[in-house]
Short mmCIF file of C-alpha atoms in Angstrom, two decimals:
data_model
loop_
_atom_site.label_atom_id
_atom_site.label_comp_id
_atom_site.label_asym_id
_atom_site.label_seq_id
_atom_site.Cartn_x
_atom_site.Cartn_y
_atom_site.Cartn_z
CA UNK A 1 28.58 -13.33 -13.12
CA UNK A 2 27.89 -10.37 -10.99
CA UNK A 3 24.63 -10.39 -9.06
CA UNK A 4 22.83 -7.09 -9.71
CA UNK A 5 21.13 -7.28 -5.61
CA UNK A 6 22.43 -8.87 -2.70
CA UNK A 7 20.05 -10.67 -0.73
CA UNK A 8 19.50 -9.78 2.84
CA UNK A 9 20.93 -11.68 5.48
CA UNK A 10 18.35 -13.71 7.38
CA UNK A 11 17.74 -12.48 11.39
CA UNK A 12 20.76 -13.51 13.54
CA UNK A 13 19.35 -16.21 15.98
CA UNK A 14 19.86 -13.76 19.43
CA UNK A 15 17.82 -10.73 17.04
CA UNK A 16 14.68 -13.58 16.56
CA UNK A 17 15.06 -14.86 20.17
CA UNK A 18 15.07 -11.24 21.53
CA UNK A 19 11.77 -10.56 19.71
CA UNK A 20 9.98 -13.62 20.14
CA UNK A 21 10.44 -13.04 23.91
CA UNK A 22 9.12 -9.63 23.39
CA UNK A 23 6.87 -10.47 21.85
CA UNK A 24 5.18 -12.89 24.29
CA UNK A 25 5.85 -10.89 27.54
CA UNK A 26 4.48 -7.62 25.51
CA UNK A 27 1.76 -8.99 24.63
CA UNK A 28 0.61 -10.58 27.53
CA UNK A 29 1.84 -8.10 30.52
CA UNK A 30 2.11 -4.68 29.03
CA UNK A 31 4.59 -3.18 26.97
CA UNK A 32 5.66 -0.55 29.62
CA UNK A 33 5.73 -3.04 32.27
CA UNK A 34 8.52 -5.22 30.87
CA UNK A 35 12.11 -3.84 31.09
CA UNK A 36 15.06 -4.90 28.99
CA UNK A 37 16.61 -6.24 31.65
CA UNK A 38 13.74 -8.84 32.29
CA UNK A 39 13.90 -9.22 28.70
CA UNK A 40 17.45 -9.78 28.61
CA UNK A 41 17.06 -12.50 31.15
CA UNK A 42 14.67 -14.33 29.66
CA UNK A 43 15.82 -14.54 25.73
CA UNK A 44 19.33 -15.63 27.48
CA UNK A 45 21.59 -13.06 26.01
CA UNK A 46 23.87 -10.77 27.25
CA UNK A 47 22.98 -6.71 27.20
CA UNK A 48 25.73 -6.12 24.53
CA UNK A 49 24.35 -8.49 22.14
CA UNK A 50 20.74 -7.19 22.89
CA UNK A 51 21.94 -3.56 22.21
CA UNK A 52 23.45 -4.81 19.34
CA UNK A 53 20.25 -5.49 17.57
CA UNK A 54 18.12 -3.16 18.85
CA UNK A 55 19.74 0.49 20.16
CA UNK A 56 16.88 1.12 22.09
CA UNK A 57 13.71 -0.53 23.72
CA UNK A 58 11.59 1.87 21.41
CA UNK A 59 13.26 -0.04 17.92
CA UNK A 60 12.22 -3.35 20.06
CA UNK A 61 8.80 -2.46 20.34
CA UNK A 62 8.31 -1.46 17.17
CA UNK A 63 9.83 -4.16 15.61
CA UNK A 64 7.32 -6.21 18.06
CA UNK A 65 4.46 -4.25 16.32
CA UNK A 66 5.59 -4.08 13.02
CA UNK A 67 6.00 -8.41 13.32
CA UNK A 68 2.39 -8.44 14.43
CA UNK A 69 1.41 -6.70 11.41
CA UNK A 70 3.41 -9.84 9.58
CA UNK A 71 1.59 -12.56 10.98
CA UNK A 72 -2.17 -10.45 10.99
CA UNK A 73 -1.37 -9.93 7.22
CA UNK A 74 -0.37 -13.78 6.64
CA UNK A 75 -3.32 -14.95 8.65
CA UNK A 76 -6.20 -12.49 6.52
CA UNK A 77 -4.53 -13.96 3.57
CA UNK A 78 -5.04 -17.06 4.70
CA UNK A 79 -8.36 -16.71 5.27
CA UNK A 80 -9.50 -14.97 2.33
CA UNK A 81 -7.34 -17.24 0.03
CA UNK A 82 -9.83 -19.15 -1.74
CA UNK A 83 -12.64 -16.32 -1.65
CA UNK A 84 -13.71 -14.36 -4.64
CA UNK A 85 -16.69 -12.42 -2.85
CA UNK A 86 -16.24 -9.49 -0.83
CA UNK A 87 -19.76 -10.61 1.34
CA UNK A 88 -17.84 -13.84 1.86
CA UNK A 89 -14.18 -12.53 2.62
CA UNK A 90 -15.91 -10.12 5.61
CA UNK A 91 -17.91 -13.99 7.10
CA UNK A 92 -14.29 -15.38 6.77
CA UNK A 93 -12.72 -12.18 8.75
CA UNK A 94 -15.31 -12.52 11.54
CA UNK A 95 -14.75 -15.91 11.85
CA UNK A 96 -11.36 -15.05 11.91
CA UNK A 97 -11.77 -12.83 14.45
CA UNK A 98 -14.07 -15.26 16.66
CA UNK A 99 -11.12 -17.80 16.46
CA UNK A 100 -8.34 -15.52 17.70
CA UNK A 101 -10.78 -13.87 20.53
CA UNK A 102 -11.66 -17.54 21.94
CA UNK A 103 -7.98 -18.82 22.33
CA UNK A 104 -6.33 -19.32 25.52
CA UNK A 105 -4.14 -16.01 26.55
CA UNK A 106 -6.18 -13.93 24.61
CA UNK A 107 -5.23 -10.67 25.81
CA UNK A 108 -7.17 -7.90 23.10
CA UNK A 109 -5.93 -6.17 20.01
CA UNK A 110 -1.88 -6.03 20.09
CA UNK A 111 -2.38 -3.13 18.02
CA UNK A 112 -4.84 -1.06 19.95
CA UNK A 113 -2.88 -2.08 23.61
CA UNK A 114 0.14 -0.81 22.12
CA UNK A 115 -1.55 2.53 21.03
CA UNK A 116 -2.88 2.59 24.22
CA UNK A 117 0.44 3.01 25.76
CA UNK A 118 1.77 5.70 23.65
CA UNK A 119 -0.03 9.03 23.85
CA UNK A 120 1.84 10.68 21.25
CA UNK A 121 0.93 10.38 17.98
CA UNK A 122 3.99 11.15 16.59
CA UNK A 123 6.16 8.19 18.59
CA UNK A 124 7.89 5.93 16.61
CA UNK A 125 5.52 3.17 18.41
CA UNK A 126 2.53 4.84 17.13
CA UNK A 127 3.72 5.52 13.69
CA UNK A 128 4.06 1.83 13.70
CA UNK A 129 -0.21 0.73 14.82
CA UNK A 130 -0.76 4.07 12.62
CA UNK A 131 0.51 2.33 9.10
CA UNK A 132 -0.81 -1.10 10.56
CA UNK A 133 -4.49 0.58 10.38
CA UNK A 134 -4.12 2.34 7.65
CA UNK A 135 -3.03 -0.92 5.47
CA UNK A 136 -6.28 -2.43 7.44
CA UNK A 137 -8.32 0.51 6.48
CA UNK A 138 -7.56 -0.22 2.77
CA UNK A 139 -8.16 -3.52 3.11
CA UNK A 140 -11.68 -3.42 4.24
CA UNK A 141 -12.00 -0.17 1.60
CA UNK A 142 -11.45 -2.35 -1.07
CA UNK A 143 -14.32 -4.92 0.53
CA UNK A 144 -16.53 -2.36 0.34
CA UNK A 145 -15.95 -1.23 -3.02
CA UNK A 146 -16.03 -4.96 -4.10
CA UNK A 147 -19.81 -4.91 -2.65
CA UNK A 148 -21.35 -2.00 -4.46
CA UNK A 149 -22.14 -0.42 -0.73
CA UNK A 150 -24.08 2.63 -1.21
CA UNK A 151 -21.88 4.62 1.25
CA UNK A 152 -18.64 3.91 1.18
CA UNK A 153 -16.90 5.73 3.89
CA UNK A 154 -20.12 4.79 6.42
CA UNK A 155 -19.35 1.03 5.90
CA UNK A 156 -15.80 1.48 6.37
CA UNK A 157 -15.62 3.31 9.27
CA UNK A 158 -18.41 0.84 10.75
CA UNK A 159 -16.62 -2.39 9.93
CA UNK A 160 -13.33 -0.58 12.00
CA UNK A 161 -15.35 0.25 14.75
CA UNK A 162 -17.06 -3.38 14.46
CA UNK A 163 -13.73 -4.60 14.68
CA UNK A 164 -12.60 -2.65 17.10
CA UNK A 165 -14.99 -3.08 19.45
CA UNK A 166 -15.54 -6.95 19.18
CA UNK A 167 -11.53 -7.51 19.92
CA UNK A 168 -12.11 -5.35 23.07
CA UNK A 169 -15.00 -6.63 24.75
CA UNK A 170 -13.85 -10.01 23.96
CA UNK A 171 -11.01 -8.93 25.41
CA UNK A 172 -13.22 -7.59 28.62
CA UNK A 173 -16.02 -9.58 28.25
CA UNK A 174 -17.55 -12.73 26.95
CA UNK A 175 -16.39 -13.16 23.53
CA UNK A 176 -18.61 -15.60 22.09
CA UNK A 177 -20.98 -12.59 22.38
CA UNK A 178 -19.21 -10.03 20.92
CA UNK A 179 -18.07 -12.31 17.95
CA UNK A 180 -21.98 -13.08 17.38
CA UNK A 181 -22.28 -9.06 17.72
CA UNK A 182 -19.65 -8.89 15.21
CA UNK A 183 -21.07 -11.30 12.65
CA UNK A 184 -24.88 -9.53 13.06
CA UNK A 185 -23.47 -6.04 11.97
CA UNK A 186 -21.27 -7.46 9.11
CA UNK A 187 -24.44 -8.60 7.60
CA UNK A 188 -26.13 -6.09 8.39
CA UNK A 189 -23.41 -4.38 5.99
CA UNK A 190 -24.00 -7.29 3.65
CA UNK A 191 -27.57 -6.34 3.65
CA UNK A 192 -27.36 -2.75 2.74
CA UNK A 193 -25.47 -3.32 -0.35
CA UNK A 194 -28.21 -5.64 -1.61
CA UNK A 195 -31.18 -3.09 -0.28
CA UNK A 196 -28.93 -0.65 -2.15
CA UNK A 197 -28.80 -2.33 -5.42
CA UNK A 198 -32.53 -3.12 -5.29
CA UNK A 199 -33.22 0.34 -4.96
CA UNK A 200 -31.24 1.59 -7.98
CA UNK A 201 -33.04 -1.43 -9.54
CA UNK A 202 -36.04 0.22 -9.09
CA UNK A 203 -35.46 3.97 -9.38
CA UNK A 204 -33.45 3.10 -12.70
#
C-alpha cells in the first residue's frame, strides 16, 4: 500500500543541540550578544553542520522564538487542562505566571526581550513574538467572552498589559509582588463580569 503523506523526519540531533544551546544562552545573555561562533562552540559542532540547519543566525533565532511559543502553549494547556471556567482558567494563568517569575534564572518575558531587540516590525524575528501574541491575544479573547465581561476589548487589552507588566517587574523587581499585583487585577476582571451581570439583572 501506498501511504497518501509522508511523515516528517524528526530534528537531526546537531539541529536540537544547536537550539537548545540557543536557546539557553539567548535567553539568559541577550540575543544580540551571543555570536554563532560562541554558539558553535558550545553545542560542539562544526560551522558547516550549523549552517546546515540554519542559513543564518536570523532562522536560529526565530526558530528559538517560535520553540518558546511550543513549550508556553504546552504549559497553558497544562494548566487549564482540567478547568471548565474562564474565572478559574485566568487564577490558574496567574499562578502560572507566579511559578515561572519565582524560578531560579528567571530572566523576563522571552517574548518581549526578543522584541526588544528588533526594532523593525517587519523582521523575521518580530514576525515571530508578533504571531506568538496574537495566538495569546485570542486566547485570553476567548476568556473573556467565556465570562460575559461587559467590555470586551477593555478586559483584553488589560489582562495583556497585566501580563505584561507582572513578567517585567518580576523580571526588575520583586516578583512575589507583582504576581500578587497580577492576581488583584485578574479579579478585579473577575469582578466586573459579575457587577456586569447583576446590572443587566436589574435593568432587565
Amino acid at each position: 500500500m501506498i501511504p497518501t503523506a509522508i511523515a516528517p523526519r524528526p530534528p537531526a540531533p546537531a539541529k536540537l543541540k544547536i537550539l537548545d544551546v540557543a536557546d539557553q544562552l539567548f535567553y539568559n545573555e541577550g540575543i544580540h550578544t551571543v555570536g554563532v561562533d560562541r554558539i558553535i562552540t558550545e553545542a560542539h559542532v562544526t560551522k558547516a553542520t550549523f549552517y546546515k540547519h540554519y542559513r543564518s543566525k536570523d532562522l536560529l533565532i526565530v526558530a528559538y522564538v517560535e520553540g518558546r511559543h511550543l513549550r508556553a502553549k504546552q504549559l497553558i494547556d497544562e494548566a487549564r487542562s482540567d478547568l471548565r471556567d474562564a474565572a478559574d482558567v485566568l487564577r490558574a494563568l496567574a499562578t502560572l505566571i507566579g511559578q515561572i517569575a519565582t524560578r531560579p534564572g528567571f530572566h523576563g518575558c522571552p517574548f518581549i526581550n526578543a522584541a526588544a531587540q528588533f526594532g523593525d516590525p517587519s523582521h523575521p524575528v518580530r514576525q515571530a513574538v508578533s504571531r506568538h501574541r496574537g495566538w495569546e491575544r485570542s486566547l485570553v479573547a476567548e476568556l473573556v467572552d467565556e465570562l460575559g465581561h461587559a467590555a470586551p476589548e477593555d478586559a483584553v487589552d488589560d489582562l495583556i498589559l497585566f501580563r505584561d507588566g507582572a513578567l517585567s517587574g518580576s523580571n526588575v523587581g520583586d516578583p512575589e509582588r507583582a504576581y500578587r499585583a497580577l492576581a488583584r487585577a485578574i479579579e478585579r476582571i473577575i469582578a466586573e463580569r459579575s457587577a456586569g451581570a447583576a446590572e443587566q439583572l436589574l435593568t432587565a
